[in-house]
Protein backbone atom coordinates (compact mmCIF):
# COMPACT_ATOMS: atom_id res chain seq x y z
CA UNK A 1 0.00 0.00 0.00
CA UNK A 2 1.35 3.42 -0.97
CA UNK A 3 0.96 6.73 0.78
CA UNK A 4 1.41 10.30 -0.50
CA UNK A 5 5.01 11.44 -0.69
CA UNK A 6 6.45 8.01 -1.48
CA UNK A 7 9.36 8.78 -3.85
CA UNK A 8 8.80 5.47 -5.67
CA UNK A 9 5.45 6.66 -7.05
CA UNK A 10 5.75 7.80 -10.69
CA UNK A 11 4.14 11.17 -11.37
CA UNK A 12 1.78 9.80 -14.01
CA UNK A 13 -0.03 7.56 -11.51
CA UNK A 14 -2.21 10.50 -10.37
CA UNK A 15 -2.46 9.11 -6.81
CA UNK A 16 -4.78 11.94 -5.79
CA UNK A 17 -7.48 10.84 -8.28
CA UNK A 18 -9.40 7.59 -7.65
CA UNK A 19 -8.76 4.92 -10.26
CA UNK A 20 -11.30 2.12 -10.90
CA UNK A 21 -8.59 -0.60 -11.06
CA UNK A 22 -7.21 0.45 -7.69
CA UNK A 23 -10.73 0.75 -6.22
CA UNK A 24 -11.44 -2.77 -7.48
CA UNK A 25 -8.25 -3.94 -5.79
CA UNK A 26 -9.59 -2.46 -2.55
CA UNK A 27 -12.94 -4.26 -2.95
CA UNK A 28 -11.02 -7.53 -3.34
CA UNK A 29 -9.00 -6.91 -0.19
CA UNK A 30 -5.77 -6.03 -2.00
CA UNK A 31 -3.13 -3.56 -0.91
CA UNK A 32 -2.21 -1.74 -4.13
CA UNK A 33 -4.18 1.48 -3.82
CA UNK A 34 -3.87 5.04 -2.55
CA UNK A 35 -5.89 6.94 0.07
CA UNK A 36 -7.99 8.56 -2.68
CA UNK A 37 -8.90 5.12 -4.01
CA UNK A 38 -9.80 3.83 -0.55
CA UNK A 39 -11.94 6.85 0.22
CA UNK A 40 -13.84 6.61 -3.08
CA UNK A 41 -14.28 2.85 -2.67
CA UNK A 42 -15.65 3.31 0.84
CA UNK A 43 -18.16 5.86 -0.46
CA UNK A 44 -19.20 3.40 -3.16
CA UNK A 45 -19.55 0.64 -0.57
CA UNK A 46 -21.63 2.92 1.64
CA UNK A 47 -23.95 3.50 -1.32
CA UNK A 48 -23.98 -0.15 -2.39
CA UNK A 49 -22.40 -2.64 0.05
CA UNK A 50 -22.67 -5.37 -2.61
CA UNK A 51 -19.71 -3.93 -4.54
CA UNK A 52 -17.30 -6.14 -2.60
CA UNK A 53 -19.23 -9.40 -3.08
CA UNK A 54 -19.87 -8.53 -6.74
CA UNK A 55 -16.16 -8.01 -7.35
CA UNK A 56 -15.40 -11.39 -5.81
CA UNK A 57 -18.17 -13.07 -7.81
CA UNK A 58 -16.69 -11.59 -10.96
CA UNK A 59 -13.24 -12.99 -10.15
CA UNK A 60 -14.77 -16.41 -9.60
CA UNK A 61 -16.58 -16.16 -12.94
CA UNK A 62 -13.30 -15.28 -14.66
CA UNK A 63 -11.65 -18.37 -13.22
CA UNK A 64 -14.47 -20.65 -14.36
CA UNK A 65 -14.74 -19.09 -17.82
CA UNK A 66 -11.01 -19.21 -18.55
CA UNK A 67 -10.83 -22.77 -17.27
CA UNK A 68 -13.67 -23.66 -19.62
CA UNK A 69 -12.17 -22.15 -22.77
CA UNK A 70 -8.80 -23.65 -21.87
CA UNK A 71 -10.53 -27.01 -21.72
CA UNK A 72 -11.79 -26.39 -25.25
CA UNK A 73 -8.19 -26.21 -26.41
CA UNK A 74 -7.57 -22.47 -26.64
CA UNK A 75 -3.96 -21.65 -25.83
CA UNK A 76 -3.84 -17.90 -26.59
CA UNK A 77 -5.36 -15.19 -24.38
CA UNK A 78 -5.74 -11.45 -24.80
CA UNK A 79 -6.90 -10.04 -21.46
CA UNK A 80 -7.81 -6.35 -21.74
CA UNK A 81 -8.28 -4.19 -18.66
CA UNK A 82 -6.71 -6.83 -16.45
CA UNK A 83 -6.53 -4.63 -13.33
CA UNK A 84 -4.22 -5.05 -10.36
CA UNK A 85 -2.93 -8.65 -10.31
CA UNK A 86 -4.44 -10.86 -7.63
CA UNK A 87 -4.93 -14.58 -7.10
CA UNK A 88 -6.47 -16.52 -9.97
CA UNK A 89 -5.23 -14.42 -12.87
CA UNK A 90 -5.88 -15.49 -16.45
CA UNK A 91 -2.36 -16.81 -17.06
CA UNK A 92 -2.43 -18.88 -13.86
CA UNK A 93 -5.71 -20.53 -14.80
CA UNK A 94 -4.86 -21.04 -18.47
CA UNK A 95 -1.35 -22.36 -17.82
CA UNK A 96 -2.64 -24.74 -15.15
CA UNK A 97 -4.70 -26.33 -17.92
CA UNK A 98 -2.01 -25.99 -20.60
CA UNK A 99 1.50 -24.99 -19.47
CA UNK A 100 2.25 -23.79 -23.01
CA UNK A 101 -0.60 -21.26 -23.04
CA UNK A 102 0.34 -17.71 -24.04
CA UNK A 103 -1.19 -14.63 -22.44
CA UNK A 104 -0.99 -10.93 -23.25
CA UNK A 105 -2.41 -8.58 -20.62
CA UNK A 106 -3.39 -5.05 -21.62
CA UNK A 107 -4.01 -2.08 -19.35
CA UNK A 108 -3.48 1.68 -19.39
CA UNK A 109 -2.68 2.17 -15.68
CA UNK A 110 1.05 2.39 -14.81
CA UNK A 111 0.42 0.68 -11.44
CA UNK A 112 -1.17 -2.28 -13.20
CA UNK A 113 1.76 -2.49 -15.60
CA UNK A 114 4.34 -2.35 -12.85
CA UNK A 115 2.70 -5.00 -10.71
CA UNK A 116 1.73 -7.28 -13.55
CA UNK A 117 5.26 -7.29 -14.91
CA UNK A 118 6.61 -8.25 -11.51
CA UNK A 119 4.04 -11.02 -11.27
CA UNK A 120 4.99 -12.40 -14.68
CA UNK A 121 8.60 -12.94 -13.62
CA UNK A 122 8.01 -16.65 -13.22
CA UNK A 123 9.13 -19.80 -14.97
CA UNK A 124 6.37 -21.32 -17.05
CA UNK A 125 6.50 -23.10 -20.36
CA UNK A 126 4.02 -20.62 -21.80
CA UNK A 127 4.71 -16.94 -22.37
CA UNK A 128 3.04 -14.08 -20.54
CA UNK A 129 3.51 -10.36 -20.91
CA UNK A 130 1.72 -7.10 -20.17
CA UNK A 131 1.54 -4.06 -22.42
CA UNK A 132 0.20 -0.54 -22.14
CA UNK A 133 -2.57 0.26 -24.59
CA UNK A 134 -6.04 1.80 -24.65
CA UNK A 135 -9.20 -0.23 -25.22
CA UNK A 136 -10.69 2.77 -27.02
CA UNK A 137 -8.10 2.27 -29.79
CA UNK A 138 -8.68 -1.36 -30.84
CA UNK A 139 -6.43 -1.20 -33.90
CA UNK A 140 -3.52 0.25 -31.94
CA UNK A 141 -4.09 -2.22 -29.12
CA UNK A 142 -4.09 -5.23 -31.45
CA UNK A 143 -0.99 -3.99 -33.25
CA UNK A 144 0.83 -3.57 -29.94
CA UNK A 145 -0.27 -7.01 -28.75
CA UNK A 146 0.80 -8.71 -31.96
CA UNK A 147 4.13 -6.88 -31.96
CA UNK A 148 5.05 -8.71 -28.75
CA UNK A 149 5.40 -11.87 -30.84
CA UNK A 150 3.38 -13.92 -28.35
CA UNK A 151 -0.02 -14.09 -30.02
CA UNK A 152 -0.74 -15.41 -33.50
CA UNK A 153 -3.98 -13.69 -34.52
CA UNK A 154 -4.31 -16.15 -37.38
CA UNK A 155 -5.21 -18.79 -34.76
CA UNK A 156 -8.09 -18.76 -32.25
CA UNK A 157 -7.66 -16.41 -29.30
CA UNK A 158 -9.63 -16.09 -26.08
CA UNK A 159 -10.47 -12.40 -25.74
CA UNK A 160 -11.11 -11.51 -22.10
CA UNK A 161 -13.11 -8.35 -21.40
CA UNK A 162 -13.86 -8.84 -17.72
CA UNK A 163 -15.45 -5.88 -15.93
CA UNK A 164 -13.93 -3.32 -18.30
CA UNK A 165 -16.55 -2.22 -20.87
CA UNK A 166 -18.61 -0.54 -18.17
CA UNK A 167 -15.84 2.06 -17.93
CA UNK A 168 -16.63 3.24 -21.47
CA UNK A 169 -19.40 5.75 -22.01
CA UNK A 170 -21.95 5.14 -24.76
CA UNK A 171 -20.40 7.90 -26.86
CA UNK A 172 -17.11 5.98 -26.79
CA UNK A 173 -18.93 3.22 -28.69
CA UNK A 174 -18.07 0.11 -26.68
CA UNK A 175 -20.12 -1.89 -29.19
CA UNK A 176 -17.83 -0.75 -32.00
CA UNK A 177 -14.76 -1.50 -29.88
CA UNK A 178 -15.90 -5.09 -29.28
CA UNK A 179 -16.79 -5.57 -32.94
CA UNK A 180 -13.38 -4.36 -34.14
CA UNK A 181 -11.61 -6.67 -31.71
CA UNK A 182 -13.72 -9.69 -32.66
CA UNK A 183 -13.40 -9.00 -36.39
CA UNK A 184 -9.61 -9.14 -36.07
CA UNK A 185 -9.66 -12.59 -34.46
CA UNK A 186 -9.68 -15.98 -36.19
CA UNK A 187 -12.75 -18.23 -36.33
CA UNK A 188 -12.90 -20.39 -33.22
CA UNK A 189 -11.91 -17.47 -31.01
CA UNK A 190 -13.94 -16.97 -27.83
CA UNK A 191 -15.05 -13.86 -25.95
CA UNK A 192 -15.15 -13.98 -22.14
CA UNK A 193 -17.25 -10.99 -21.09
CA UNK A 194 -18.50 -9.57 -17.79
CA UNK A 195 -20.21 -6.23 -17.34
CA UNK A 196 -21.73 -4.29 -14.46
CA UNK A 197 -25.44 -3.59 -14.39
CA UNK A 198 -27.87 -1.38 -12.49
CA UNK A 199 -30.80 -3.69 -13.23
CA UNK A 200 -31.13 -4.72 -9.58
CA UNK A 201 -30.38 -1.53 -7.65
CA UNK A 202 -32.60 1.49 -6.89
CA UNK A 203 -32.16 4.57 -9.04
CA UNK A 204 -30.99 6.66 -6.08
CA UNK A 205 -28.19 4.18 -5.34
CA UNK A 206 -27.24 4.06 -9.00
CA UNK A 207 -27.00 7.85 -9.18
CA UNK A 208 -24.81 8.02 -6.04
CA UNK A 209 -22.41 5.42 -7.43
CA UNK A 210 -22.27 7.12 -10.83
CA UNK A 211 -21.39 10.38 -9.09
CA UNK A 212 -18.50 8.74 -7.24
CA UNK A 213 -17.02 7.23 -10.39
CA UNK A 214 -17.52 10.44 -12.35
CA UNK A 215 -14.85 11.94 -10.08
CA UNK A 216 -12.48 9.04 -10.78
CA UNK A 217 -10.32 8.53 -13.85
CA UNK A 218 -13.13 6.58 -15.57
CA UNK A 219 -16.93 6.54 -15.29
CA UNK A 220 -19.08 3.56 -14.39
CA UNK A 221 -21.86 2.77 -16.86
CA UNK A 222 -24.18 -0.01 -15.75
CA UNK A 223 -25.96 -1.59 -18.71
CA UNK A 224 -29.03 -3.77 -18.96
CA UNK A 225 -28.99 -7.46 -19.80
CA UNK A 226 -30.19 -6.71 -23.33
CA UNK A 227 -27.44 -4.12 -23.78
CA UNK A 228 -24.80 -6.58 -22.58
CA UNK A 229 -26.27 -9.24 -24.85
CA UNK A 230 -25.87 -6.88 -27.82
CA UNK A 231 -22.08 -7.01 -27.43
CA UNK A 232 -22.33 -10.68 -28.44
CA UNK A 233 -24.28 -10.12 -31.66
CA UNK A 234 -23.04 -12.40 -34.42
CA UNK A 235 -21.39 -14.80 -31.98
CA UNK A 236 -22.48 -18.22 -30.76
CA UNK A 237 -23.33 -17.66 -27.10
CA UNK A 238 -22.49 -20.66 -24.93
CA UNK A 239 -24.99 -21.95 -22.39
CA UNK A 240 -26.34 -20.64 -20.08
CA UNK A 241 -26.24 -17.38 -22.05
CA UNK A 242 -26.00 -13.94 -20.44
CA UNK A 243 -26.58 -14.44 -16.72
CA UNK A 244 -25.44 -12.89 -13.47
CA UNK A 245 -21.87 -14.03 -12.90
CA UNK A 246 -22.55 -16.51 -10.04
CA UNK A 247 -24.95 -18.38 -12.35
CA UNK A 248 -22.47 -18.97 -15.15
CA UNK A 249 -21.62 -22.67 -14.81
CA UNK A 250 -21.17 -22.51 -11.02
CA UNK A 251 -18.96 -25.01 -9.23
CA UNK A 252 -21.29 -25.10 -6.23
CA UNK A 253 -24.94 -24.33 -5.56
CA UNK A 254 -25.41 -20.54 -5.95
CA UNK A 255 -26.78 -18.43 -3.13
CA UNK A 256 -30.53 -17.65 -3.24
CA UNK A 257 -29.87 -14.06 -4.38
CA UNK A 258 -27.33 -15.03 -7.07
CA UNK A 259 -29.74 -13.92 -9.80
CA UNK A 260 -29.56 -10.32 -8.53
CA UNK A 261 -25.79 -9.80 -8.44
CA UNK A 262 -24.98 -6.59 -10.30
CA UNK A 263 -22.68 -8.15 -12.89
CA UNK A 264 -23.57 -10.12 -16.01
CA UNK A 265 -21.26 -12.67 -17.56
CA UNK A 266 -21.15 -14.70 -20.75
CA UNK A 267 -18.85 -16.65 -23.03
CA UNK A 268 -19.33 -16.68 -26.78
CA UNK A 269 -17.61 -18.24 -29.80
CA UNK A 270 -16.79 -16.74 -33.18
CA UNK A 271 -17.86 -19.18 -35.90
Tab-separated table of N, CA and C in Angstrom, residues 74-79 90-91 94-95 98-105 125-129 148-152 155 157-158:
chain	number	residue	atom	x	y	z
A	74	UNK	N	-8.168	-23.768	-26.327
A	74	UNK	CA	-7.575	-22.473	-26.635
A	74	UNK	C	-6.295	-22.279	-25.831
A	75	UNK	N	-5.250	-21.821	-26.502
A	75	UNK	CA	-3.956	-21.653	-25.833
A	75	UNK	C	-3.386	-20.252	-26.001
A	76	UNK	N	-4.247	-19.303	-26.457
A	76	UNK	CA	-3.836	-17.899	-26.586
A	76	UNK	C	-4.897	-17.020	-25.930
A	77	UNK	N	-4.443	-16.032	-25.143
A	77	UNK	CA	-5.362	-15.195	-24.376
A	77	UNK	C	-4.957	-13.732	-24.501
A	78	UNK	N	-5.939	-12.894	-24.782
A	78	UNK	CA	-5.744	-11.446	-24.805
A	78	UNK	C	-6.683	-10.872	-23.756
A	79	UNK	N	-6.129	-10.487	-22.618
A	79	UNK	CA	-6.902	-10.038	-21.464
A	79	UNK	C	-6.763	-8.522	-21.362
A	90	UNK	N	-5.652	-14.728	-15.220
A	90	UNK	CA	-5.878	-15.486	-16.450
A	90	UNK	C	-4.724	-16.427	-16.772
A	91	UNK	N	-3.487	-15.947	-16.662
A	91	UNK	CA	-2.359	-16.813	-17.056
A	91	UNK	C	-2.220	-18.002	-16.099
A	94	UNK	N	-5.096	-20.461	-17.150
A	94	UNK	CA	-4.860	-21.042	-18.470
A	94	UNK	C	-3.654	-21.976	-18.464
A	95	UNK	N	-2.572	-21.552	-17.805
A	95	UNK	CA	-1.354	-22.356	-17.818
A	95	UNK	C	-1.429	-23.553	-16.878
A	98	UNK	N	-2.970	-25.750	-19.519
A	98	UNK	CA	-2.014	-25.986	-20.599
A	98	UNK	C	-0.777	-25.144	-20.310
A	99	UNK	N	0.302	-25.749	-19.835
A	99	UNK	CA	1.501	-24.988	-19.472
A	99	UNK	C	2.096	-24.182	-20.615
A	100	UNK	N	1.721	-24.512	-21.851
A	100	UNK	CA	2.255	-23.785	-23.006
A	100	UNK	C	1.381	-22.597	-23.409
A	101	UNK	N	0.301	-22.356	-22.694
A	101	UNK	CA	-0.602	-21.263	-23.043
A	101	UNK	C	0.118	-19.923	-23.016
A	102	UNK	N	-0.275	-19.040	-23.921
A	102	UNK	CA	0.336	-17.715	-24.036
A	102	UNK	C	-0.695	-16.646	-23.697
A	103	UNK	N	-0.260	-15.650	-22.944
A	103	UNK	CA	-1.193	-14.632	-22.445
A	103	UNK	C	-0.582	-13.249	-22.616
A	104	UNK	N	-1.367	-12.338	-23.191
A	104	UNK	CA	-0.994	-10.929	-23.249
A	104	UNK	C	-2.027	-10.146	-22.450
A	105	UNK	N	-1.563	-9.481	-21.402
A	105	UNK	CA	-2.410	-8.579	-20.618
A	105	UNK	C	-2.273	-7.164	-21.162
A	125	UNK	N	6.195	-22.722	-18.992
A	125	UNK	CA	6.496	-23.097	-20.364
A	125	UNK	C	5.837	-22.149	-21.359
A	126	UNK	N	4.686	-21.587	-20.955
A	126	UNK	CA	4.024	-20.621	-21.804
A	126	UNK	C	4.696	-19.264	-21.694
A	127	UNK	N	4.158	-18.296	-22.425
A	127	UNK	CA	4.706	-16.944	-22.368
A	127	UNK	C	3.616	-15.990	-21.928
A	128	UNK	N	3.987	-15.055	-21.080
A	128	UNK	CA	3.043	-14.079	-20.542
A	128	UNK	C	3.704	-12.721	-20.525
A	129	UNK	N	2.976	-11.716	-20.967
A	129	UNK	CA	3.513	-10.358	-20.907
A	129	UNK	C	2.369	-9.388	-20.666
A	148	UNK	N	4.320	-8.009	-29.803
A	148	UNK	CA	5.051	-8.711	-28.754
A	148	UNK	C	5.542	-10.076	-29.216
A	149	UNK	N	4.973	-10.585	-30.309
A	149	UNK	CA	5.401	-11.871	-30.839
A	149	UNK	C	4.912	-13.060	-30.037
A	150	UNK	N	3.910	-12.840	-29.188
A	150	UNK	CA	3.379	-13.916	-28.346
A	150	UNK	C	2.109	-14.504	-28.947
A	151	UNK	N	1.238	-13.639	-29.457
A	151	UNK	CA	-0.025	-14.091	-30.023
A	151	UNK	C	0.059	-14.210	-31.540
A	152	UNK	N	-0.576	-15.235	-32.063
A	152	UNK	CA	-0.744	-15.408	-33.500
A	152	UNK	C	-2.219	-15.196	-33.793
A	155	UNK	N	-4.687	-17.634	-35.488
A	155	UNK	CA	-5.207	-18.790	-34.763
A	155	UNK	C	-6.195	-18.303	-33.704
A	157	UNK	N	-8.097	-17.129	-30.504
A	157	UNK	CA	-7.664	-16.410	-29.299
A	157	UNK	C	-8.854	-16.299	-28.350
A	158	UNK	N	-8.605	-16.394	-27.072
A	158	UNK	CA	-9.627	-16.089	-26.075
A	158	UNK	C	-9.474	-14.615	-25.697
